[in-house]
XYZ file of C-alpha atoms in Angstrom:
671
model
C 53.050 47.533 21.144
C 52.941 43.914 22.116
C 49.382 44.389 23.299
C 48.439 45.935 19.953
C 49.973 42.999 18.081
C 47.870 40.621 20.140
C 44.582 42.532 19.734
C 44.966 43.461 16.061
C 44.034 39.974 14.675
C 41.011 39.916 16.977
C 39.980 43.366 15.702
C 40.324 42.256 12.085
C 38.189 39.124 12.714
C 35.448 41.209 14.349
C 35.377 43.603 11.401
C 35.191 40.656 9.000
C 32.354 39.124 11.001
C 30.412 42.395 10.951
C 30.724 42.676 7.183
C 29.884 38.992 6.536
C 26.314 38.591 5.143
C 23.822 37.230 7.670
C 22.669 33.642 7.287
C 19.175 33.523 5.737
C 16.638 30.779 6.203
C 15.678 28.880 3.047
C 13.405 30.915 0.817
C 9.708 30.196 0.367
C 8.462 28.910 -2.958
C 6.169 31.226 -4.871
C 3.949 29.705 -7.546
C 1.864 32.401 -9.176
C -0.101 33.814 -6.205
C 0.478 30.835 -3.884
C 3.331 30.895 -1.338
C 4.742 27.715 0.221
C 6.843 28.189 3.379
C 6.376 24.759 4.942
C 9.012 23.198 7.210
C 11.478 26.118 7.241
C 11.764 26.627 11.033
C 10.009 30.000 10.711
C 8.535 31.939 13.621
C 6.462 34.113 11.325
C 5.776 34.866 7.683
C 8.753 36.370 5.814
C 8.438 40.142 5.378
C 9.501 40.155 1.742
C 6.611 38.147 0.321
C 4.885 39.599 -2.737
C 1.741 41.600 -2.217
C -1.623 40.233 -3.204
C -0.852 36.565 -2.445
C -3.912 34.306 -2.210
C -2.567 31.218 -0.447
C 0.024 31.119 2.335
C 1.361 27.809 3.660
C 3.242 28.178 6.960
C 2.723 24.585 8.112
C 5.356 22.636 10.070
C 7.179 25.674 11.405
C 7.707 27.194 14.879
C 4.945 29.789 15.109
C 3.672 30.382 18.640
C 1.731 33.656 18.660
C -0.633 34.369 15.778
C -0.862 38.136 15.177
C -0.910 40.569 12.263
C 2.852 40.916 12.655
C 3.297 37.146 12.553
C 1.436 37.068 9.240
C 3.427 40.055 7.950
C 0.162 41.981 7.584
C -1.044 39.756 4.726
C -4.752 40.182 5.364
C -6.107 39.628 1.848
C -5.259 35.939 1.529
C -7.913 33.343 0.652
C -6.277 30.280 2.198
C -4.060 30.075 5.295
C -2.373 26.813 6.332
C -0.882 26.847 9.852
C -1.040 23.167 10.800
C 1.734 21.535 12.852
C 3.100 24.630 14.589
C 3.121 25.545 18.298
C 0.418 28.194 18.251
C -1.026 28.831 21.706
C -2.181 32.441 21.281
C -4.369 34.131 18.647
C -4.817 37.860 18.574
C -8.549 38.463 19.246
C -10.269 39.918 16.208
C -7.384 38.927 13.967
C -9.651 37.375 11.306
C -12.329 40.093 11.396
C -10.629 42.156 8.702
C -9.690 39.110 6.604
C -12.774 39.344 4.457
C -11.270 37.108 1.738
C -10.120 34.260 3.998
C -12.170 31.143 3.186
C -9.947 28.233 4.262
C -8.164 28.207 7.642
C -6.143 25.218 8.886
C -5.097 25.451 12.558
C -4.731 21.694 13.146
C -1.936 20.195 15.270
C -1.229 23.216 17.451
C -1.774 24.042 21.165
C -5.065 25.890 20.998
C -6.204 24.289 24.251
C -3.777 26.680 25.962
C -5.513 29.634 24.326
C -8.963 28.288 25.215
C -8.082 28.335 28.912
C -8.250 32.139 28.738
C -11.935 31.831 27.753
C -11.530 34.487 25.051
C -13.283 34.270 21.680
C -10.991 34.629 18.711
C -13.647 36.903 17.223
C -15.522 37.039 13.978
C -14.504 34.615 11.213
C -15.886 36.932 8.566
C -15.715 34.751 5.455
C -14.199 31.446 6.622
C -15.986 28.472 5.045
C -13.601 25.670 6.044
C -11.959 25.414 9.485
C -9.695 22.631 10.770
C -9.155 22.530 14.552
C -8.162 18.861 14.803
C -5.425 17.602 17.152
C -5.377 20.619 19.446
C -6.150 18.983 22.777
C -9.553 20.686 22.933
C -12.059 19.320 25.385
C -15.732 19.960 26.071
C -16.696 23.637 25.923
C -13.461 24.863 24.362
C -14.777 24.826 20.805
C -17.221 27.609 21.662
C -14.384 30.171 21.671
C -13.582 29.343 18.029
C -17.073 28.818 16.625
C -19.104 31.527 18.351
C -18.927 33.907 15.380
C -18.521 31.965 12.135
C -21.637 32.772 10.068
C -20.429 31.263 6.764
C -18.611 28.209 8.136
C -19.626 25.126 6.106
C -16.882 22.547 6.789
C -15.568 21.914 10.306
C -13.021 19.343 11.504
C -12.621 18.678 15.228
C -10.911 15.311 14.809
C -8.568 13.839 17.408
C -9.375 16.101 20.332
C -10.701 15.233 23.807
C -14.331 16.275 23.481
C -16.697 14.221 25.653
C -20.015 16.012 25.099
C -21.831 17.852 22.305
C -23.967 20.510 23.975
C -27.001 22.279 22.570
C -25.034 25.514 22.261
C -21.931 24.080 20.594
C -22.826 25.082 17.039
C -25.141 28.030 17.636
C -22.634 30.439 16.114
C -22.100 28.313 12.990
C -25.575 27.853 11.543
C -24.293 27.377 7.964
C -22.437 24.137 8.735
C -22.828 21.358 6.161
C -20.071 18.958 7.188
C -18.844 18.213 10.707
C -16.145 15.687 11.565
C -15.699 14.670 15.204
C -13.706 11.514 14.511
C -11.491 10.145 17.278
C -12.729 12.012 20.335
C -14.222 10.531 23.518
C -17.820 11.621 23.018
C -20.156 9.987 25.508
C -23.172 12.261 25.265
C -25.019 14.244 22.629
C -27.594 16.570 24.131
C -31.069 16.650 22.610
C -31.222 19.266 19.888
C -27.429 19.608 19.561
C -27.720 19.692 15.769
C -31.161 21.271 15.462
C -29.681 24.692 14.724
C -28.007 23.338 11.570
C -30.650 23.064 8.833
C -28.009 22.598 6.096
C -26.045 19.830 7.824
C -25.627 16.887 5.404
C -22.490 15.029 6.599
C -21.712 14.057 10.195
C -18.741 11.918 11.238
C -18.893 10.653 14.824
C -16.667 7.623 14.289
C -14.230 6.338 16.914
C -15.915 7.747 19.993
C -17.684 6.264 23.026
C -21.335 6.674 22.044
C -23.473 3.837 23.427
C -26.874 4.425 21.810
C -28.951 6.552 19.460
C -32.607 6.177 20.436
C -34.212 9.134 18.722
C -32.458 9.792 15.436
C -34.329 12.653 13.788
C -31.892 14.458 11.471
C -34.062 14.251 8.371
C -31.797 16.430 6.236
C -28.629 14.406 6.934
C -27.231 12.444 3.968
C -24.130 10.793 5.468
C -23.766 9.548 9.042
C -20.709 7.678 10.315
C -21.068 6.087 13.763
C -18.487 3.346 13.296
C -16.051 2.340 16.040
C -18.184 3.386 18.991
C -19.855 1.286 21.683
C -23.318 1.443 20.156
C -25.844 -1.101 21.358
C -28.930 0.506 19.848
C -29.797 2.632 16.848
C -33.439 3.661 16.579
C -35.276 6.278 14.579
C -38.197 8.139 16.058
C -41.638 7.091 14.810
C -42.277 9.560 12.013
C -43.811 9.872 8.555
C -41.132 12.343 7.501
C -38.913 11.479 4.556
C -35.288 11.071 5.586
C -32.576 12.112 3.111
C -30.013 9.734 4.621
C -28.031 7.938 1.893
C -25.103 6.421 3.809
C -25.130 4.969 7.336
C -22.019 3.351 8.820
C -22.637 1.460 12.073
C -19.692 -0.919 11.784
C -17.511 -1.979 14.726
C -20.049 -1.473 17.478
C -21.855 -3.771 19.936
C -25.311 -3.978 18.405
C -27.161 -7.263 19.012
C -30.074 -6.285 16.763
C -30.514 -4.884 13.293
C -30.928 -1.073 13.444
C -34.411 0.433 13.415
C -34.255 2.660 10.352
C -36.539 5.466 9.157
C -39.594 3.923 7.545
C -39.468 6.471 4.726
C -35.848 6.619 3.699
C -33.522 6.927 0.713
C -30.744 4.800 2.179
C -28.256 3.473 -0.395
C -25.311 2.317 1.751
C -25.663 0.459 5.072
C -22.751 -1.079 6.984
C -23.558 -3.067 10.147
C -20.426 -5.230 10.022
C -18.385 -6.208 13.077
C -21.232 -6.008 15.571
C -22.906 -8.706 17.670
C -25.920 -9.521 15.507
C -27.120 -13.055 16.171
C -30.341 -13.159 14.195
C -32.664 -11.061 12.076
C -36.344 -11.148 12.929
C -38.797 -10.607 10.096
C -42.571 -10.469 10.567
C -44.602 -12.030 7.750
C -44.101 -14.528 4.934
C -42.312 -13.759 1.689
C -45.613 -13.459 -0.182
C -47.094 -11.088 2.409
C -44.030 -8.885 2.473
C -43.720 -8.757 -1.327
C -47.369 -7.699 -1.614
C -46.893 -5.087 1.109
C -43.760 -3.814 -0.602
C -45.421 -3.499 -3.990
C -48.404 -1.743 -2.458
C -46.267 0.726 -0.566
C -44.002 1.454 -3.503
C -46.973 1.995 -5.780
C -48.949 4.282 -3.485
C -46.163 5.690 -1.288
C -48.380 5.075 1.706
C -47.076 6.664 4.941
C -48.852 4.033 7.025
C -45.831 1.757 7.222
C -44.762 0.654 10.701
C -41.126 0.970 11.777
C -40.998 -2.796 12.247
C -41.132 -3.166 8.451
C -37.675 -2.348 7.123
C -38.530 -0.960 3.705
C -35.240 -0.193 1.925
C -36.224 0.359 -1.709
C -33.032 2.258 -2.650
C -30.480 0.212 -0.730
C -27.632 -0.935 -3.008
C -24.923 -1.961 -0.537
C -25.492 -4.008 2.627
C -22.634 -5.266 4.802
C -23.486 -7.686 7.636
C -20.070 -9.367 7.807
C -18.254 -10.340 10.997
C -21.309 -10.907 13.160
C -22.720 -14.021 14.850
C -25.722 -14.727 12.661
C -26.728 -18.345 12.172
C -29.513 -17.761 9.711
C -30.874 -15.109 7.359
C -34.486 -15.702 6.302
C -35.040 -14.963 2.624
C -38.015 -12.801 3.612
C -35.468 -10.313 4.994
C -34.642 -9.342 1.411
C -38.208 -8.751 0.295
C -38.026 -4.963 0.594
C -34.553 -4.522 -0.920
C -35.468 -4.261 -4.573
C -32.330 -2.304 -5.583
C -29.698 -4.269 -3.660
C -26.526 -4.892 -5.685
C -23.900 -5.898 -3.095
C -24.617 -8.276 -0.197
C -21.840 -9.172 2.238
C -22.655 -11.671 4.984
C -19.187 -13.213 5.240
C -17.615 -14.337 8.504
C -20.805 -15.331 10.314
C -22.122 -18.717 11.454
C -24.666 -19.300 8.668
C -25.218 -22.976 7.895
C -27.809 -22.640 5.149
C -28.536 -19.988 2.540
C -31.776 -20.298 0.599
C -33.212 -18.136 -2.175
C -36.123 -19.799 -3.935
C -38.255 -16.812 -5.000
C -37.128 -15.176 -8.201
C -38.565 -11.862 -6.946
C -35.793 -11.633 -4.347
C -32.361 -10.129 -4.970
C -33.145 -9.630 -8.649
C -30.476 -6.939 -9.059
C -27.751 -8.331 -6.828
C -24.384 -8.535 -8.587
C -22.083 -9.513 -5.710
C -22.823 -11.980 -2.899
C -20.207 -12.786 -0.281
C -21.003 -15.842 1.870
C -17.383 -16.706 2.597
C -16.153 -18.038 5.930
C -19.445 -19.211 7.359
C -20.533 -22.736 8.192
C -22.442 -23.309 4.954
C -23.460 -26.885 4.377
C -26.260 -26.193 1.932
C -26.773 -23.597 -0.758
C -30.216 -23.699 -2.351
C -31.038 -21.515 -5.337
C -34.303 -21.604 -7.280
C -34.515 -22.015 -11.047
C -34.701 -18.329 -11.976
C -33.072 -16.740 -8.944
C -29.998 -14.502 -8.804
C -29.994 -13.942 -12.535
C -27.843 -10.801 -12.203
C -25.135 -12.255 -9.946
C -21.651 -11.690 -11.355
C -19.446 -12.468 -8.347
C -20.071 -15.212 -5.789
C -17.790 -15.845 -2.802
C -18.239 -19.215 -1.071
C -14.736 -19.950 0.192
C -14.054 -21.177 3.705
C -17.282 -23.127 4.241
C -18.299 -26.756 4.688
C -19.905 -27.362 1.311
C -19.684 -30.995 0.281
C -22.765 -31.463 -1.866
C -24.598 -29.124 -4.200
C -27.148 -29.467 -6.929
C -24.810 -30.260 -9.803
C -26.226 -27.421 -11.943
C -26.126 -24.774 -9.191
C -23.712 -22.530 -11.053
C -25.099 -23.238 -14.489
C -28.312 -21.491 -13.403
C -26.405 -18.214 -12.971
C -26.085 -16.890 -16.528
C -24.061 -13.780 -15.627
C -21.673 -15.419 -13.164
C -18.093 -14.466 -14.047
C -16.198 -14.721 -10.741
C -16.517 -17.738 -8.417
C -14.544 -18.545 -5.284
C -15.240 -21.985 -3.806
C -11.855 -22.771 -2.288
C -11.577 -24.329 1.168
C -14.612 -26.596 0.819
C -14.985 -30.286 0.012
C -16.652 -30.205 -3.374
C -16.468 -32.984 -5.923
C -16.469 -32.265 -9.632
C -18.861 -34.017 -11.965
C -17.453 -35.884 -14.930
C -19.869 -34.142 -17.289
C -22.727 -31.659 -17.347
C -26.340 -32.729 -17.472
C -26.744 -31.615 -21.038
C -24.189 -33.511 -23.042
C -23.861 -31.869 -26.419
C -20.915 -33.999 -27.553
C -21.283 -37.584 -26.300
C -17.898 -38.678 -27.594
C -15.938 -36.700 -24.984
C -17.433 -38.479 -21.973
C -16.251 -41.843 -20.770
C -19.418 -43.891 -20.466
C -17.783 -46.034 -17.800
C -17.354 -43.027 -15.536
C -20.196 -42.086 -13.227
C -20.674 -38.794 -11.446
C -20.130 -38.994 -7.684
C -23.239 -38.137 -5.675
C -23.595 -34.458 -4.849
C -20.954 -33.404 -7.353
C -21.050 -30.008 -9.035
C -20.594 -29.295 -12.721
C -18.386 -26.544 -14.110
C -19.216 -27.027 -17.753
C -21.427 -24.734 -19.825
C -21.252 -21.676 -17.550
C -21.226 -19.137 -20.372
C -19.655 -16.120 -18.630
C -17.501 -17.669 -15.914
C -13.978 -16.259 -16.241
C -12.424 -16.698 -12.779
C -12.672 -19.958 -10.820
C -10.905 -20.723 -7.537
C -11.007 -24.408 -6.523
C -7.989 -24.637 -4.226
C -8.155 -26.620 -0.960
C -11.108 -28.827 -1.877
C -9.387 -32.201 -1.441
C -9.841 -32.838 -5.149
C -8.323 -36.139 -6.222
C -9.082 -36.192 -9.939
C -9.793 -33.649 -12.633
C -11.828 -35.370 -15.363
C -11.355 -34.732 -19.061
C -13.274 -31.829 -20.617
C -14.594 -30.792 -17.219
C -14.664 -27.116 -18.266
C -16.308 -27.687 -21.621
C -18.024 -24.501 -22.876
C -16.834 -22.463 -19.873
C -14.469 -19.670 -21.014
C -12.211 -19.536 -17.952
C -9.425 -16.974 -17.904
C -8.141 -17.956 -14.462
C -8.185 -21.394 -12.843
C -6.778 -22.094 -9.384
C -6.435 -25.778 -8.474
C -3.721 -25.335 -5.857
C -3.459 -27.113 -2.513
C -5.260 -30.266 -3.604
C -2.609 -32.851 -2.606
C -2.583 -35.918 -4.830
C -4.580 -34.260 -7.615
C -4.438 -36.314 -10.797
C -5.085 -34.562 -14.077
C -6.014 -36.361 -17.240
C -4.382 -35.366 -20.553
C -7.617 -33.656 -21.650
C -8.560 -32.084 -18.307
C -8.059 -28.565 -19.660
C -9.053 -29.191 -23.243
C -12.069 -26.883 -23.113
C -9.859 -23.932 -22.191
C -7.624 -23.863 -25.256
C -8.383 -20.312 -26.330
C -9.417 -18.657 -23.055
C -7.178 -19.670 -20.128
C -4.551 -17.062 -19.180
C -3.728 -17.892 -15.525
C -3.226 -21.451 -14.212
C -2.301 -22.201 -10.576
C -1.286 -25.773 -9.650
C 0.999 -25.107 -6.689
C 1.347 -27.445 -3.709
C -0.376 -30.488 -5.235
C 2.431 -33.077 -4.911
C 2.345 -33.535 -8.695
C 5.212 -35.715 -9.865
C 4.249 -35.906 -13.519
C 2.270 -33.311 -15.458
C 0.240 -35.187 -18.038
C -1.348 -32.115 -19.575
C 0.240 -30.424 -22.572
C 0.139 -26.784 -21.538
C 1.388 -25.644 -24.914
C -2.026 -26.528 -26.349
C -3.480 -23.646 -24.306
C -2.752 -20.900 -26.785
C -3.643 -17.968 -24.481
C -1.866 -19.253 -21.365
C 0.581 -16.660 -19.986
C 0.939 -17.239 -16.227
C 1.608 -20.706 -14.761
C 2.382 -21.629 -11.149
C 3.714 -25.165 -10.631
C 5.640 -24.429 -7.438
C 5.946 -26.799 -4.467
C 5.299 -30.059 -6.279
C 7.378 -33.165 -6.960
C 8.136 -32.574 -10.625
C 11.288 -34.276 -11.879
C 10.792 -33.213 -15.467
C 8.588 -30.957 -17.548
C 6.436 -32.165 -20.409
C 7.621 -31.428 -23.918
C 6.137 -28.129 -25.079
C 5.981 -27.225 -28.725
C 7.275 -24.019 -30.312
C 3.942 -22.232 -29.948
C 4.130 -21.872 -26.157
C 2.705 -18.501 -25.037
C 3.758 -18.710 -21.368
C 5.257 -15.449 -20.086
C 5.583 -16.213 -16.365
C 6.442 -19.668 -14.979
C 6.954 -20.617 -11.333
C 8.852 -23.882 -10.805
C 10.118 -23.266 -7.269
C 10.404 -26.150 -4.784
C 10.336 -29.102 -7.155
C 12.776 -31.939 -7.925
C 13.983 -30.718 -11.293
C 17.510 -31.819 -12.220
C 17.482 -31.073 -15.934
C 15.360 -28.930 -18.213
C 15.084 -30.548 -21.622
C 16.725 -28.592 -24.429
C 13.522 -28.604 -26.485
C 11.495 -27.343 -23.500
C 13.865 -24.439 -22.880
C 13.907 -23.648 -26.581
C 10.109 -23.517 -26.665
C 9.820 -21.464 -23.490
C 12.430 -18.834 -24.222
C 10.488 -17.596 -27.221
C 7.773 -16.159 -24.960
C 9.024 -16.471 -21.370
C 9.706 -13.213 -19.496
C 9.750 -14.281 -15.831
C 10.908 -17.576 -14.337
C 11.065 -18.715 -10.702
C 13.459 -21.675 -10.252
C 14.700 -21.629 -6.631
C 14.962 -24.760 -4.481
C 15.498 -27.326 -7.239
C 18.402 -29.857 -7.321
C 19.590 -28.668 -10.731
C 22.665 -30.052 -12.403
C 25.018 -27.258 -13.494
C 26.486 -28.779 -16.599
C 23.379 -30.608 -17.813
C 21.485 -27.345 -18.256
C 23.766 -25.290 -20.465
C 20.898 -24.058 -22.627
C 18.993 -22.911 -19.535
C 22.200 -21.391 -18.162
C 22.685 -19.430 -21.363
C 19.057 -18.236 -21.327
C 19.379 -16.928 -17.767
C 22.817 -15.354 -18.095
C 22.061 -13.418 -21.261
C 19.121 -11.804 -19.407
C 16.539 -12.963 -21.899
C 14.432 -14.051 -18.929
C 14.102 -12.352 -15.543
C 14.660 -14.732 -12.625
C 13.469 -12.828 -9.508
C 14.693 -15.546 -7.133
C 18.079 -15.932 -8.858
C 19.889 -15.772 -5.505
C 18.245 -19.034 -4.440
C 18.744 -20.848 -7.758
C 21.596 -23.290 -7.187
C 23.001 -26.261 -9.012
C 25.417 -29.116 -8.349
C 28.661 -28.793 -10.303
C 30.236 -32.120 -9.422
C 28.887 -35.205 -7.734
C 28.757 -34.875 -3.935
C 29.821 -31.229 -4.158
C 28.085 -28.337 -2.428
C 25.457 -26.483 -4.522
C 26.634 -23.231 -6.093
C 24.661 -20.290 -7.357
C 23.835 -20.749 -11.002
C 25.153 -17.280 -11.850
C 28.696 -18.370 -10.951
C 28.720 -21.278 -13.413
C 30.303 -20.791 -16.843
C 30.199 -22.980 -19.915
C 34.009 -23.122 -19.860
C 33.900 -24.713 -16.429
C 31.557 -27.353 -17.733
C 33.671 -27.929 -20.856
C 36.772 -28.362 -18.672
C 34.802 -30.734 -16.510
C 33.766 -32.644 -19.623
C 37.378 -32.703 -20.879
C 38.585 -33.977 -17.514
C 35.910 -36.607 -17.704
C 37.009 -37.626 -21.188
C 40.671 -37.788 -20.076
C 39.778 -40.037 -17.190
C 37.827 -42.296 -19.519
C 40.756 -42.484 -21.956
C 43.192 -43.359 -19.190
C 40.838 -46.008 -17.867
C 40.489 -47.491 -21.359
C 44.279 -47.541 -21.903
C 44.943 -49.141 -18.543
C 42.212 -51.700 -19.188
C 43.748 -52.461 -22.584
C 47.206 -52.891 -21.125
C 45.875 -55.206 -18.448
C 44.083 -57.226 -21.138
C 47.204 -57.463 -23.331
C 49.336 -58.432 -20.345
C 46.862 -61.138 -19.429
C 46.962 -62.526 -22.973
C 50.761 -62.573 -22.967
C 50.855 -64.414 -19.634
C 48.354 -66.948 -20.887
C 50.325 -67.431 -24.122
C 53.567 -67.933 -22.167
C 52.004 -70.574 -19.938
C 50.552 -72.479 -22.921
C 53.965 -72.655 -24.673
C 55.618 -73.832 -21.478
C 53.157 -76.707 -21.159
C 53.839 -77.730 -24.783
C 57.596 -77.901 -24.114
C 57.024 -80.122 -21.088
C 54.871 -82.518 -23.122
C 57.481 -82.899 -25.923
C 60.246 -83.650 -23.385
C 58.300 -86.501 -21.862
C 57.796 -88.104 -25.255
């Protein structure tokens, strides 16, 4: 009986456990005919999925063996996503009966284990897109997955360990249009490796170990990415065939010379940045090359030698981050469609364009971070340029009308140079606004009368003065004059920008007194006056339109009541940290901040001094009552001082009166 009493509770618990419902894994999401079972720790597809599903996502699970049972016999699906599992076995012939399967993602598995068995997975009946990336596959292993894929158009083999592309690699996938082999260790491509792919248009071989291409002959290819290899040479075979190539990326290689491109090409995009180019050799004068170009374009003559780089359709050319010291203007003779030219971060000391036939359609030129000392532009050159980047050079002198000759220029960066600004433009339409006693410094550049210039960056140019009306007839929206220590602005320096200027940057200029009335700039919304020596702000009228104001790192003690009143009508954002503010002398500002009318992003660093010689406190902790009490205490002290002073004065008078009477008594006694 005792034994029964001991075992009975155990029996009851076992019965309860047997009747308790089994724990189920989280359910898949079903959206119409698409099933999402990602990241559910599954070892196979759930058996209770609806019939007729078209997409099945089993990614990020724990599948190891891929069989019909694993897929719950769902053989009519169109898209199967199995990436990021642990698949190391595939049932041979599994996909043969999946006549509707078009997209198959097997990336991030262990298919290299399966490939060791040297067994083909069988016919991929209808698969058009296959992803085998990140599977540890090395040379020869891809054959077991591609041997029978007659309709395969898109193939990804990214991030594997393939070292060689053999002639036979793609023989079973003749319909391929796009191949990505990014991030392998390819050293060799056998001759004819892609010859069996007449429809191939996109090939990505980036981030490999290819050292040279000496016989490029894929005429049908439209996009070729060879970036991030160890390429020293790219040459096309001598041929009169027309190449369909539109985009060629050769960036981040080791090429010392400009690539030898197909002489009859349709190239639109060419990137040769981050190589080791030191110079560009061009045979012939500008006139000879222009005549040759026009003749060839007119007659489409196939007799052009490969040494002539005819690029009639090229729109984008990137030569940045090389070691070039010079680019002859004749190099651009055969680039009649070029729109973007980037030669930044080289060693170019002089850039010259004097023929108006060159770069007629260029809209963006980037010459930043070179060693430019001279920039020479002819009268009618670069008429389409909209953006010009010249920052980080050694420009000290320019023809003073350099930028006025560019009628469509709207964006100009000339920071980090040593330019001087002319007092006036050459054509002076209003003589009264120029001081006749002022003379333009030699080699100065004018920024007046540039009809479409909206963005101008002049920071770090060692500017000392900003003359009045210097931007006359130039509709700037943004002006950056920062990092010009000691810059002195005249009251009318910005007068030509009354209706246009929206952004003004004057940070880090050691300005102690701002002479310019910013409230006269009716469109001004964003102002940066940080890191200066300002002790006060100029009086701004009620029409101020400023929405964002940065006053960090100045010497401001008090903000005038009228200034705060004018600002708070439009101000939305204010930066005020690192100023020696007085707590009780800024009650209007305190009220503006604390009632959240203005956002102060750096409010935690905005401090003020409550009493003399006291530690700064955060401005949010200060109340008007505290200041009133402080004022009352101050008044009390003053009253006490006055009373004591009065008593001392009265006492002194009484003592003096007493002494005078005493002397009188002494005189009368002697008489």
